[in-house]
Amino acid sequence: MPDELMGRHPEVTQDARELVELATTEEGVGELLRRGLDWLTRVVPFDLATLFLLKEGKLEAVAARGPLANQAVRKHSLQLSDFPSLKQALETRRARAFTEEDHSHGDGDPFDGVLDLPVGHACMVVPLCAGERCYGVLTLDRAQCETYAQPVVDLVEVYGQMLATALQSAEQRAVVERLHRQDHEHAKLLESQLGGDSEGILESSLSPVMRDLSRRARQVAETDTPVLITGETGTGKERLARAIHRWSARADQPFVSLNCAAIPAGLLESELFGHVKGAFTGANRDRAGRFQMAHGGTLLLDEIGELPVELQAKLLRALQEKTFEPVGSDKTVRADVRILAATHVDLHQAIAQKRFREDLFYRLSVFPLRLPPLRERREDLPQLTVFLLEEQAKRTGRRGMRVTASGLARLAAYDWPGNLRELANALERATILTRGQELTAQSFDLPSGERAREVPIPATVEETPAPLPAGAKVPTLAAVQREHILRVLTLTRGRVYGEGGAAALLGLKPSTLQSRMKKLGIARLEGFTAAEDA
């Protein structure tokens, strides 16, 4: 940006500040562009000034000023490839004044067919580029055949850079607001869906690995030790983090989450540490970062493996010293924050590839917790389906839905690459497509092949069995019942009582099932004892 021009034209500086401040208000990009053109009318002669924004290879007019501006101009659009001069201005990022010779060589008039302008009329094209983005072009036209002088071109080029910077600021503001809105809605959804049951579903798990995880999470929750939660996408890392917060002495203080993969890299430092007014374009007020928001409470750094390397050193210092400086400030801020981090990335591999600092890894992973994928704890499926169906009922009103034994076997036969998130989606889809209240094996449309295992699906009364071949020995009813009960007990790891227990899955009272097991000679299930139900 030519500083000498700024010195010769102090009005540009003031108007530029107004444009940037406008970009950070609620008035929107449309008002920003209109105000920008109003300013231009005071300093540069033209009969038509048009702002085009670039969208998928097309330039679409969004605002126009001047005696020649009309509805046709304001609705005009151009294919960028048809106008070499416009394309060149964007590629070189330099403003350009047209001469009569340019027109005579067939560069073309952007308003051909829209306005009746004389051949050789004066025209200027100004690119609107900031950072790595080009947002569009500004065109100026005069009916007179008189080329714009170079000092005027330089001045309008400065204005174009100012306007592009304001557009960039408006775009970044829109991104941040959308992400904040998504974070808020996501937090509300988690609270409404999970509430205080985040820890309940951990405690009710049958699998030894989840019981051990819950025990260890409760132990570390009582301290301020940093915790690194790892696991595949969809395993419930944020749910575990919220449970740790609720179990801690900080439960009454804020729980703040930042998804490091969802915020543009250029905005992450401000999101973490905040900024002061004037720190950068668009910073028209002081703003607290996530560290300050979480003061006294817990800060979850989700997808920590996606944090840019240049920010990792600043984060490490903040963790070690519990202090930081907001962007644009030389004042140190102290924050009492308990740090939890989560990632699906292999951080050891990221360290080897120089994408993650080893010292930061050791600072975060004082107490690592690994959430196992769903395929490693299939015995939890009965309890998980009950929990997820109950939570879906709060949103959909479809209460009383249950998964039959054959349905559970179908779910257990799948490897669940999307884990709990994919299971919840599968249950909701099956609930929508099922008219009754029972979800059978046929209710679930799951991929087959390498993601599925061969698991026998027990027959139930609502499923039509295959005909027996001729001469086959027909098993007795008692034998069929005994085999079916054993299959269900295997699925529930011997659990008879409670939600997700064998009695609930079979639709029997626990006392009735116990009596039938005794009659059929099922005194115990190998590998499990009655203590499992205690």
Short mmCIF file of C-alpha atoms in Angstrom, two decimals:
data_model
loop_
_atom_site.label_atom_id
_atom_site.label_comp_id
_atom_site.label_asym_id
_atom_site.label_seq_id
_atom_site.Cartn_x
_atom_site.Cartn_y
_atom_site.Cartn_z
CA MET A 1 0.00 0.00 0.00
CA PRO A 2 1.66 3.28 -1.10
CA ASP A 3 2.38 5.20 2.12
CA GLU A 4 3.28 8.35 0.19
CA LEU A 5 -0.17 8.40 -1.35
CA MET A 6 -1.72 8.02 2.09
CA GLY A 7 0.26 11.07 3.17
CA ARG A 8 -0.94 13.09 0.17
CA HIS A 9 -4.52 12.00 0.67
CA PRO A 10 -5.34 12.02 4.40
CA GLU A 11 -9.05 11.75 3.55
CA VAL A 12 -8.35 8.20 2.34
CA THR A 13 -7.05 7.24 5.77
CA GLN A 14 -10.15 8.50 7.59
CA ASP A 15 -12.55 6.95 5.12
CA ALA A 16 -10.62 3.70 5.22
CA ARG A 17 -11.05 3.58 8.99
CA GLU A 18 -14.78 4.12 8.55
CA LEU A 19 -14.96 1.28 6.02
CA VAL A 20 -13.09 -1.13 8.29
CA GLU A 21 -15.25 -0.20 11.28
CA LEU A 22 -18.36 -0.67 9.15
CA ALA A 23 -17.14 -4.18 8.26
CA THR A 24 -17.24 -5.10 11.95
CA THR A 25 -20.82 -3.95 12.53
CA GLU A 26 -24.16 -5.60 11.96
CA GLU A 27 -24.89 -3.56 8.80
CA GLY A 28 -23.41 -6.16 6.49
CA VAL A 29 -21.38 -6.24 3.31
CA GLY A 30 -24.11 -4.62 1.19
CA GLU A 31 -24.06 -1.43 3.26
CA LEU A 32 -20.26 -1.54 3.28
CA LEU A 33 -20.12 -1.50 -0.52
CA ARG A 34 -22.74 1.21 -0.89
CA ARG A 35 -20.96 3.48 1.59
CA GLY A 36 -17.66 2.86 -0.20
CA LEU A 37 -19.10 4.01 -3.52
CA ASP A 38 -20.59 7.09 -1.89
CA TRP A 39 -17.11 8.07 -0.71
CA LEU A 40 -15.67 7.50 -4.18
CA THR A 41 -18.06 10.02 -5.75
CA ARG A 42 -16.39 12.79 -3.73
CA VAL A 43 -12.83 12.25 -4.98
CA VAL A 44 -12.84 10.75 -8.50
CA PRO A 45 -14.82 11.83 -11.61
CA PHE A 46 -16.90 9.10 -13.23
CA ASP A 47 -20.25 8.51 -14.91
CA LEU A 48 -20.50 4.94 -13.62
CA ALA A 49 -18.78 3.12 -10.76
CA THR A 50 -19.66 -0.56 -10.40
CA LEU A 51 -18.60 -3.11 -7.79
CA PHE A 52 -18.39 -6.70 -8.99
CA LEU A 53 -17.86 -9.61 -6.58
CA LEU A 54 -16.20 -12.79 -7.82
CA LYS A 55 -18.27 -15.96 -7.46
CA GLU A 56 -17.25 -19.23 -9.14
CA GLY A 57 -15.62 -17.61 -12.16
CA LYS A 58 -18.31 -14.98 -12.63
CA LEU A 59 -18.28 -11.31 -11.71
CA GLU A 60 -21.67 -10.23 -10.36
CA ALA A 61 -22.56 -6.56 -9.89
CA VAL A 62 -23.61 -5.81 -6.32
CA ALA A 63 -23.62 -2.00 -6.25
CA ALA A 64 -23.41 0.90 -8.71
CA ARG A 65 -23.23 4.71 -8.56
CA GLY A 66 -23.29 7.55 -11.08
CA PRO A 67 -25.56 9.07 -13.75
CA LEU A 68 -25.40 5.90 -15.87
CA ALA A 69 -26.27 3.49 -13.04
CA ASN A 70 -29.57 1.69 -13.62
CA GLN A 71 -31.27 -1.61 -12.75
CA ALA A 72 -29.71 -3.38 -15.73
CA VAL A 73 -26.25 -2.41 -14.50
CA ARG A 74 -27.00 -3.50 -10.93
CA LYS A 75 -28.11 -6.94 -12.15
CA HIS A 76 -25.26 -7.31 -14.65
CA SER A 77 -22.90 -10.30 -14.52
CA LEU A 78 -19.80 -11.19 -16.51
CA GLN A 79 -17.93 -14.39 -17.28
CA LEU A 80 -14.39 -13.57 -16.16
CA SER A 81 -12.79 -15.62 -18.94
CA ASP A 82 -14.45 -13.38 -21.56
CA PHE A 83 -12.65 -10.23 -20.38
CA PRO A 84 -8.83 -10.52 -20.40
CA SER A 85 -8.37 -7.05 -18.90
CA LEU A 86 -10.43 -7.90 -15.83
CA LYS A 87 -8.71 -11.26 -15.47
CA GLN A 88 -5.29 -9.61 -15.78
CA ALA A 89 -6.15 -7.04 -13.11
CA LEU A 90 -7.01 -9.84 -10.65
CA GLU A 91 -3.92 -11.87 -11.54
CA THR A 92 -1.50 -8.94 -11.25
CA ARG A 93 -3.43 -7.27 -8.42
CA ARG A 94 -2.77 -3.90 -10.04
CA ALA A 95 -5.24 -1.23 -11.11
CA ARG A 96 -5.28 -0.39 -14.79
CA ALA A 97 -6.64 2.49 -16.91
CA PHE A 98 -7.88 1.64 -20.38
CA THR A 99 -6.90 3.56 -23.47
CA GLU A 100 -8.61 3.81 -26.82
CA GLU A 101 -6.01 1.43 -28.19
CA ASP A 102 -7.01 -1.21 -25.61
CA HIS A 103 -10.59 -1.10 -26.82
CA SER A 104 -9.63 -1.22 -30.48
CA HIS A 105 -7.73 -4.46 -29.92
CA GLY A 106 -10.91 -6.19 -28.87
CA ASP A 107 -10.58 -6.29 -25.09
CA GLY A 108 -14.30 -5.74 -24.96
CA ASP A 109 -16.60 -3.47 -23.00
CA PRO A 110 -18.00 -5.06 -19.79
CA PHE A 111 -21.25 -3.15 -20.36
CA ASP A 112 -21.70 -4.00 -24.04
CA GLY A 113 -25.42 -4.51 -24.62
CA VAL A 114 -26.29 -2.81 -21.34
CA LEU A 115 -25.08 0.76 -21.91
CA ASP A 116 -24.41 2.69 -25.07
CA LEU A 117 -20.92 4.00 -24.36
CA PRO A 118 -18.66 5.39 -27.09
CA VAL A 119 -15.72 3.29 -28.25
CA GLY A 120 -12.56 4.55 -26.58
CA HIS A 121 -14.29 5.96 -23.53
CA ALA A 122 -12.25 6.20 -20.36
CA CYS A 123 -12.35 3.16 -18.09
CA MET A 124 -10.48 1.94 -15.05
CA VAL A 125 -10.36 -1.55 -13.47
CA VAL A 126 -9.31 -1.89 -9.82
CA PRO A 127 -8.81 -5.37 -8.25
CA LEU A 128 -10.19 -5.93 -4.75
CA CYS A 129 -7.62 -8.28 -3.21
CA ALA A 130 -6.50 -8.81 0.40
CA GLY A 131 -4.37 -11.58 1.80
CA GLU A 132 -4.67 -14.63 -0.43
CA ARG A 133 -8.18 -13.77 -1.63
CA CYS A 134 -9.45 -11.67 -4.52
CA TYR A 135 -13.01 -10.61 -3.82
CA GLY A 136 -13.81 -8.90 -7.13
CA VAL A 137 -13.19 -5.71 -9.11
CA LEU A 138 -14.25 -2.08 -9.15
CA THR A 139 -14.82 -0.55 -12.60
CA LEU A 140 -15.00 3.21 -13.31
CA ASP A 141 -16.33 4.54 -16.64
CA ARG A 142 -16.48 8.03 -18.15
CA ALA A 143 -18.36 8.86 -21.34
CA GLN A 144 -15.49 11.14 -22.42
CA CYS A 145 -12.65 9.67 -24.41
CA GLU A 146 -10.07 10.77 -21.88
CA THR A 147 -7.80 8.29 -20.11
CA TYR A 148 -7.57 8.46 -16.32
CA ALA A 149 -4.23 9.98 -15.23
CA GLN A 150 -1.84 7.70 -13.34
CA PRO A 151 -2.06 9.60 -9.99
CA VAL A 152 -5.84 9.08 -10.05
CA VAL A 153 -5.34 5.38 -10.80
CA ASP A 154 -2.91 5.12 -7.86
CA LEU A 155 -5.38 6.81 -5.53
CA VAL A 156 -8.26 4.55 -6.51
CA GLU A 157 -5.96 1.52 -6.20
CA VAL A 158 -5.33 2.50 -2.57
CA TYR A 159 -9.07 2.80 -2.09
CA GLY A 160 -9.53 -0.66 -3.65
CA GLN A 161 -7.05 -2.16 -1.19
CA MET A 162 -8.87 -0.51 1.69
CA LEU A 163 -12.20 -1.84 0.48
CA ALA A 164 -10.78 -5.34 0.00
CA THR A 165 -9.37 -5.27 3.54
CA ALA A 166 -12.80 -4.26 4.83
CA LEU A 167 -14.39 -7.11 2.84
CA GLN A 168 -11.85 -9.53 4.34
CA SER A 169 -12.66 -8.24 7.82
CA ALA A 170 -16.38 -8.66 7.20
CA GLU A 171 -15.83 -12.20 5.94
CA GLN A 172 -13.70 -13.16 8.94
CA ARG A 173 -16.26 -11.66 11.29
CA ALA A 174 -18.98 -13.73 9.62
CA VAL A 175 -16.86 -16.88 10.00
CA VAL A 176 -16.20 -16.22 13.69
CA GLU A 177 -19.86 -15.47 14.41
CA ARG A 178 -20.94 -18.62 12.60
CA LEU A 179 -18.44 -20.72 14.55
CA HIS A 180 -19.49 -19.10 17.84
CA ARG A 181 -23.12 -19.81 16.97
CA GLN A 182 -22.29 -23.41 16.10
CA ASP A 183 -20.32 -23.82 19.35
CA HIS A 184 -23.24 -22.39 21.34
CA GLU A 185 -25.80 -24.56 19.58
CA HIS A 186 -23.56 -27.62 19.93
CA ALA A 187 -23.13 -26.96 23.64
CA LYS A 188 -26.88 -26.54 24.09
CA LEU A 189 -27.49 -29.76 22.15
CA LEU A 190 -25.03 -31.65 24.31
CA GLU A 191 -26.60 -30.31 27.47
CA SER A 192 -30.12 -31.16 26.31
CA GLN A 193 -29.16 -34.60 25.01
CA LEU A 194 -26.62 -35.67 27.60
CA GLY A 195 -27.26 -33.49 30.63
CA GLY A 196 -25.99 -35.27 33.72
CA ASP A 197 -26.02 -38.62 31.90
CA SER A 198 -22.54 -38.18 30.42
CA GLU A 199 -21.11 -39.85 33.50
CA GLY A 200 -24.12 -42.15 33.88
CA ILE A 201 -23.53 -43.83 30.54
CA LEU A 202 -19.88 -44.32 31.48
CA GLU A 203 -20.77 -45.86 34.81
CA SER A 204 -23.37 -48.22 33.30
CA SER A 205 -20.98 -49.68 30.71
CA LEU A 206 -20.43 -53.41 31.01
CA SER A 207 -17.09 -53.57 29.21
CA PRO A 208 -14.05 -53.77 31.52
CA VAL A 209 -12.19 -51.20 29.42
CA MET A 210 -14.93 -48.59 29.91
CA ARG A 211 -15.30 -49.34 33.60
CA ASP A 212 -11.56 -48.85 34.02
CA LEU A 213 -11.70 -45.64 31.97
CA SER A 214 -14.51 -44.27 34.14
CA ARG A 215 -12.58 -45.11 37.31
CA ARG A 216 -9.41 -43.39 36.08
CA ALA A 217 -11.35 -40.35 34.81
CA ARG A 218 -12.96 -39.91 38.24
CA GLN A 219 -9.57 -40.10 39.91
CA VAL A 220 -7.93 -37.46 37.70
CA ALA A 221 -11.02 -35.23 37.86
CA GLU A 222 -10.23 -34.51 41.51
CA THR A 223 -6.95 -32.85 40.50
CA ASP A 224 -5.96 -30.00 38.15
CA THR A 225 -3.70 -32.29 36.13
CA PRO A 226 -3.86 -31.81 32.32
CA VAL A 227 -5.61 -34.69 30.55
CA LEU A 228 -5.10 -35.77 26.94
CA ILE A 229 -8.13 -37.65 25.59
CA THR A 230 -7.45 -39.66 22.45
CA GLY A 231 -9.72 -41.77 20.33
CA GLU A 232 -11.26 -42.12 16.92
CA THR A 233 -13.78 -39.64 15.60
CA GLY A 234 -17.19 -40.09 17.21
CA THR A 235 -16.06 -41.99 20.31
CA GLY A 236 -17.34 -39.26 22.66
CA LYS A 237 -14.18 -37.37 23.61
CA GLU A 238 -16.03 -34.13 24.39
CA ARG A 239 -18.61 -36.04 26.42
CA LEU A 240 -15.81 -37.54 28.53
CA ALA A 241 -14.25 -34.09 28.96
CA ARG A 242 -17.56 -32.67 30.20
CA ALA A 243 -17.91 -35.59 32.62
CA ILE A 244 -14.42 -34.87 34.02
CA HIS A 245 -15.42 -31.22 34.48
CA ARG A 246 -18.63 -32.21 36.31
CA TRP A 247 -16.72 -34.58 38.59
CA SER A 248 -14.14 -31.89 39.45
CA ALA A 249 -14.12 -29.14 42.07
CA ARG A 250 -14.57 -26.70 39.16
CA ALA A 251 -18.01 -28.05 38.25
CA ASP A 252 -19.72 -24.75 39.14
CA GLN A 253 -17.30 -22.76 36.98
CA PRO A 254 -17.31 -22.36 33.16
CA PHE A 255 -16.63 -25.23 30.78
CA VAL A 256 -15.28 -23.68 27.57
CA SER A 257 -14.49 -25.61 24.40
CA LEU A 258 -12.41 -24.58 21.37
CA ASN A 259 -12.26 -26.74 18.24
CA CYS A 260 -8.79 -26.00 16.88
CA ALA A 261 -9.70 -27.46 13.47
CA ALA A 262 -12.80 -25.28 12.97
CA ILE A 263 -11.26 -21.80 13.36
CA PRO A 264 -9.24 -20.23 10.49
CA ALA A 265 -5.52 -20.30 11.34
CA GLY A 266 -5.29 -16.50 11.21
CA LEU A 267 -7.93 -16.13 13.91
CA LEU A 268 -6.88 -18.89 16.31
CA GLU A 269 -4.50 -16.78 18.41
CA SER A 270 -7.22 -14.18 18.97
CA GLU A 271 -9.71 -16.95 19.80
CA LEU A 272 -7.35 -18.43 22.38
CA PHE A 273 -5.94 -15.30 24.01
CA GLY A 274 -8.28 -12.50 22.93
CA HIS A 275 -7.27 -9.15 21.45
CA VAL A 276 -7.36 -5.45 22.20
CA LYS A 277 -8.97 -2.71 20.15
CA GLY A 278 -6.87 -1.80 17.12
CA ALA A 279 -4.77 -4.99 17.26
CA PHE A 280 -5.61 -5.76 13.62
CA THR A 281 -8.08 -4.80 10.92
CA GLY A 282 -11.57 -5.23 12.29
CA ALA A 283 -10.59 -5.21 15.97
CA ASN A 284 -12.84 -2.31 16.94
CA ARG A 285 -13.15 -3.38 20.58
CA ASP A 286 -11.40 -5.45 23.24
CA ARG A 287 -12.42 -9.09 23.15
CA ALA A 288 -11.74 -11.86 25.66
CA GLY A 289 -10.32 -15.15 24.41
CA ARG A 290 -11.21 -18.67 25.50
CA PHE A 291 -8.55 -18.65 28.25
CA GLN A 292 -10.18 -15.64 29.91
CA MET A 293 -13.68 -17.08 29.39
CA ALA A 294 -12.62 -20.29 31.15
CA HIS A 295 -11.00 -18.53 34.14
CA GLY A 296 -11.67 -20.62 37.24
CA GLY A 297 -13.07 -23.46 35.16
CA THR A 298 -12.06 -25.90 32.44
CA LEU A 299 -10.85 -25.30 28.88
CA LEU A 300 -11.15 -28.13 26.36
CA LEU A 301 -8.83 -27.80 23.37
CA ASP A 302 -10.55 -30.14 20.94
CA GLU A 303 -8.64 -31.45 17.91
CA ILE A 304 -5.41 -30.17 19.45
CA GLY A 305 -3.47 -32.03 16.74
CA GLU A 306 -4.70 -29.45 14.20
CA LEU A 307 -3.24 -26.46 16.08
CA PRO A 308 -0.75 -24.59 13.84
CA VAL A 309 2.87 -25.09 14.85
CA GLU A 310 3.46 -21.34 15.21
CA LEU A 311 0.80 -21.17 17.95
CA GLN A 312 2.00 -24.23 19.86
CA ALA A 313 4.91 -22.35 21.48
CA LYS A 314 2.55 -19.61 22.75
CA LEU A 315 0.14 -22.22 24.09
CA LEU A 316 3.00 -24.03 25.86
CA ARG A 317 4.06 -20.81 27.55
CA ALA A 318 0.48 -20.10 28.65
CA LEU A 319 0.22 -23.60 30.13
CA GLN A 320 3.54 -23.37 31.94
CA GLU A 321 3.22 -19.85 33.33
CA LYS A 322 -0.59 -19.55 33.43
CA THR A 323 -0.18 -16.13 31.82
CA PHE A 324 -0.53 -14.75 28.28
CA GLU A 325 -0.79 -11.48 26.36
CA PRO A 326 -3.88 -10.74 24.24
CA VAL A 327 -3.11 -9.99 20.60
CA GLY A 328 -1.93 -6.39 20.26
CA SER A 329 -1.33 -5.93 23.99
CA ASP A 330 1.85 -5.82 26.05
CA LYS A 331 -0.02 -6.44 29.29
CA THR A 332 0.17 -9.89 30.88
CA VAL A 333 -3.10 -11.56 31.83
CA ARG A 334 -3.27 -14.36 34.38
CA ALA A 335 -5.86 -17.12 34.05
CA ASP A 336 -6.57 -20.04 36.38
CA VAL A 337 -7.64 -22.70 33.87
CA ARG A 338 -7.74 -26.50 33.97
CA ILE A 339 -6.69 -27.80 30.54
CA LEU A 340 -8.17 -30.83 28.82
CA ALA A 341 -7.11 -31.70 25.26
CA ALA A 342 -8.62 -34.11 22.78
CA THR A 343 -7.54 -35.43 19.40
CA HIS A 344 -8.08 -38.24 16.92
CA VAL A 345 -4.63 -37.59 15.41
CA ASP A 346 -1.64 -39.82 16.22
CA LEU A 347 0.47 -37.18 17.99
CA HIS A 348 3.57 -39.39 18.06
CA GLN A 349 3.47 -39.49 14.28
CA ALA A 350 2.79 -35.74 14.14
CA ILE A 351 5.88 -35.16 16.32
CA ALA A 352 7.99 -37.29 13.99
CA GLN A 353 6.72 -35.22 11.05
CA LYS A 354 7.52 -31.93 12.86
CA ARG A 355 3.82 -30.99 12.91
CA PHE A 356 3.53 -31.08 16.71
CA ARG A 357 5.92 -29.95 19.41
CA GLU A 358 7.23 -32.73 21.61
CA ASP A 359 7.44 -30.47 24.68
CA LEU A 360 3.79 -29.46 24.26
CA PHE A 361 2.79 -33.11 23.93
CA TYR A 362 4.43 -34.01 27.23
CA ARG A 363 2.85 -30.98 28.90
CA LEU A 364 -0.64 -32.04 27.77
CA SER A 365 -0.35 -35.79 28.22
CA VAL A 366 0.43 -35.93 31.94
CA PHE A 367 -2.62 -38.17 32.31
CA PRO A 368 -3.64 -39.74 28.97
CA LEU A 369 -7.05 -41.35 28.53
CA ARG A 370 -7.87 -43.41 25.45
CA LEU A 371 -11.49 -43.84 24.44
CA PRO A 372 -11.82 -47.24 22.76
CA PRO A 373 -13.72 -47.49 19.48
CA LEU A 374 -17.14 -49.10 19.62
CA ARG A 375 -15.92 -52.27 17.89
CA GLU A 376 -13.70 -52.95 20.94
CA ARG A 377 -16.62 -52.83 23.39
CA ARG A 378 -19.56 -54.45 21.63
CA GLU A 379 -20.92 -55.68 24.95
CA ASP A 380 -21.90 -52.06 25.67
CA LEU A 381 -24.31 -51.99 22.71
CA PRO A 382 -27.46 -52.92 24.71
CA GLN A 383 -26.95 -50.07 27.22
CA LEU A 384 -25.90 -47.61 24.51
CA THR A 385 -28.95 -48.31 22.37
CA VAL A 386 -31.28 -47.83 25.35
CA PHE A 387 -29.57 -44.55 26.25
CA LEU A 388 -29.51 -43.17 22.70
CA LEU A 389 -33.11 -44.17 21.98
CA GLU A 390 -34.25 -42.41 25.15
CA GLU A 391 -32.39 -39.26 24.16
CA GLN A 392 -33.83 -39.38 20.64
CA ALA A 393 -37.31 -39.74 22.13
CA LYS A 394 -36.90 -36.35 23.80
CA ARG A 395 -36.42 -34.78 20.37
CA THR A 396 -38.67 -36.91 18.16
CA GLY A 397 -41.42 -37.97 20.56
CA ARG A 398 -40.98 -41.63 19.51
CA ARG A 399 -41.00 -43.17 22.99
CA GLY A 400 -40.93 -46.83 23.86
CA MET A 401 -38.61 -47.86 21.00
CA ARG A 402 -36.48 -50.93 21.70
CA VAL A 403 -33.95 -53.04 19.83
CA THR A 404 -34.70 -56.77 19.64
CA ALA A 405 -32.09 -59.44 20.17
CA SER A 406 -31.76 -59.92 16.41
CA GLY A 407 -31.36 -56.17 16.00
CA LEU A 408 -28.60 -56.11 18.61
CA ALA A 409 -26.85 -58.98 16.87
CA ARG A 410 -27.04 -57.02 13.63
CA LEU A 411 -25.51 -53.98 15.35
CA ALA A 412 -22.80 -56.14 16.94
CA ALA A 413 -21.86 -57.50 13.51
CA TYR A 414 -20.80 -54.07 12.29
CA ASP A 415 -17.45 -52.41 13.04
CA TRP A 416 -18.77 -48.82 13.48
CA PRO A 417 -16.05 -46.64 11.91
CA GLY A 418 -18.07 -43.60 13.05
CA ASN A 419 -18.47 -45.03 16.57
CA LEU A 420 -21.16 -43.54 18.87
CA ARG A 421 -22.05 -40.80 16.39
CA GLU A 422 -22.67 -43.36 13.65
CA LEU A 423 -24.64 -45.61 16.03
CA ALA A 424 -26.88 -42.70 17.02
CA ASN A 425 -27.49 -41.91 13.35
CA ALA A 426 -28.29 -45.55 12.56
CA LEU A 427 -30.79 -45.74 15.45
CA GLU A 428 -32.47 -42.48 14.46
CA ARG A 429 -32.73 -43.57 10.83
CA ALA A 430 -34.20 -46.94 11.84
CA THR A 431 -36.64 -45.23 14.21
CA ILE A 432 -37.91 -42.97 11.42
CA LEU A 433 -38.42 -45.90 9.01
CA THR A 434 -40.03 -48.27 11.53
CA ARG A 435 -43.78 -48.05 12.17
CA GLY A 436 -43.85 -50.14 15.32
CA GLN A 437 -41.73 -49.88 18.45
CA GLU A 438 -39.31 -52.74 17.84
CA LEU A 439 -36.14 -52.39 15.80
CA THR A 440 -35.19 -55.76 14.32
CA ALA A 441 -32.23 -56.85 12.22
CA GLN A 442 -34.15 -55.77 9.11
CA SER A 443 -34.57 -52.25 10.54
CA PHE A 444 -30.88 -51.44 10.15
CA ASP A 445 -29.45 -50.58 6.75
CA LEU A 446 -25.75 -51.00 7.47
CA PRO A 447 -22.84 -51.49 5.04
CA SER A 448 -21.60 -55.00 4.50
CA GLY A 449 -18.17 -56.30 3.55
CA GLU A 450 -14.97 -55.58 5.45
CA ARG A 451 -16.80 -53.45 8.02
CA ALA A 452 -19.11 -56.31 9.01
CA ARG A 453 -18.42 -59.58 10.83
CA GLU A 454 -20.27 -62.85 10.56
CA VAL A 455 -22.35 -62.97 13.74
CA PRO A 456 -25.35 -65.33 14.05
CA ILE A 457 -28.59 -63.39 14.30
CA PRO A 458 -31.10 -65.03 16.64
CA ALA A 459 -34.58 -65.49 15.24
CA THR A 460 -37.46 -63.67 16.91
CA VAL A 461 -41.23 -63.89 16.56
CA GLU A 462 -41.44 -60.94 14.18
CA GLU A 463 -38.95 -62.46 11.68
CA THR A 464 -39.89 -65.25 9.27
CA PRO A 465 -37.51 -68.25 9.70
CA ALA A 466 -36.10 -70.06 6.68
CA PRO A 467 -37.81 -73.40 5.86
CA LEU A 468 -36.07 -76.54 7.13
CA PRO A 469 -34.59 -78.82 4.48
CA ALA A 470 -36.28 -82.18 3.87
CA GLY A 471 -35.30 -84.83 6.37
CA ALA A 472 -33.81 -82.34 8.81
CA LYS A 473 -34.19 -83.08 12.48
CA VAL A 474 -36.61 -80.65 14.10
CA PRO A 475 -35.27 -79.30 17.40
CA THR A 476 -37.56 -79.26 20.38
CA LEU A 477 -39.07 -75.96 21.55
CA ALA A 478 -37.06 -76.23 24.76
CA ALA A 479 -33.82 -76.61 22.76
CA VAL A 480 -34.65 -73.58 20.61
CA GLN A 481 -35.50 -71.51 23.69
CA ARG A 482 -32.33 -72.61 25.43
CA GLU A 483 -30.13 -71.68 22.43
CA HIS A 484 -31.87 -68.32 22.02
CA ILE A 485 -31.48 -67.40 25.70
CA LEU A 486 -27.81 -68.40 25.63
CA ARG A 487 -27.24 -66.16 22.60
CA VAL A 488 -28.85 -63.19 24.29
CA LEU A 489 -26.93 -63.83 27.53
CA THR A 490 -23.70 -63.93 25.51
CA LEU A 491 -24.62 -60.58 23.96
CA THR A 492 -25.26 -59.03 27.41
CA ARG A 493 -22.23 -60.74 29.01
CA GLY A 494 -24.48 -62.69 31.35
CA ARG A 495 -26.43 -59.69 32.61
CA VAL A 496 -30.07 -60.53 33.33
CA TYR A 497 -31.43 -57.49 35.19
CA GLY A 498 -31.68 -53.81 34.33
CA GLU A 499 -31.90 -51.82 31.12
CA GLY A 500 -30.14 -53.67 28.32
CA GLY A 501 -30.13 -56.89 30.34
CA ALA A 502 -31.27 -60.21 28.86
CA ALA A 503 -34.71 -60.02 30.49
CA ALA A 504 -35.40 -56.59 28.99
CA LEU A 505 -34.21 -57.70 25.55
CA LEU A 506 -36.39 -60.81 25.66
CA GLY A 507 -39.42 -58.93 26.94
CA LEU A 508 -39.63 -61.01 30.13
CA LYS A 509 -39.67 -60.25 33.81
CA PRO A 510 -36.29 -61.02 35.35
CA SER A 511 -37.88 -63.55 37.73
CA THR A 512 -39.57 -65.29 34.77
CA LEU A 513 -36.28 -65.48 32.87
CA GLN A 514 -34.46 -66.83 35.93
CA SER A 515 -37.11 -69.48 36.36
CA ARG A 516 -36.92 -70.45 32.68
CA MET A 517 -33.11 -70.58 32.79
CA LYS A 518 -33.29 -72.93 35.76
CA LYS A 519 -35.83 -75.12 33.96
CA LEU A 520 -33.66 -75.25 30.83
CA GLY A 521 -30.51 -76.05 32.80
CA ILE A 522 -28.82 -72.65 32.30
CA ALA A 523 -27.36 -72.34 35.77
CA ARG A 524 -24.49 -70.09 34.75
CA LEU A 525 -22.96 -68.69 31.58
CA GLU A 526 -19.32 -69.63 31.11
CA GLY A 527 -17.10 -66.64 31.79
CA PHE A 528 -19.77 -64.76 33.75
CA THR A 529 -21.42 -65.15 37.11
CA ALA A 530 -24.45 -63.77 38.85
CA ALA A 531 -22.17 -61.12 40.32
CA GLU A 532 -22.18 -59.37 36.98
CA ASP A 533 -25.75 -58.29 37.78
CA ALA A 534 -24.93 -56.96 41.21
#
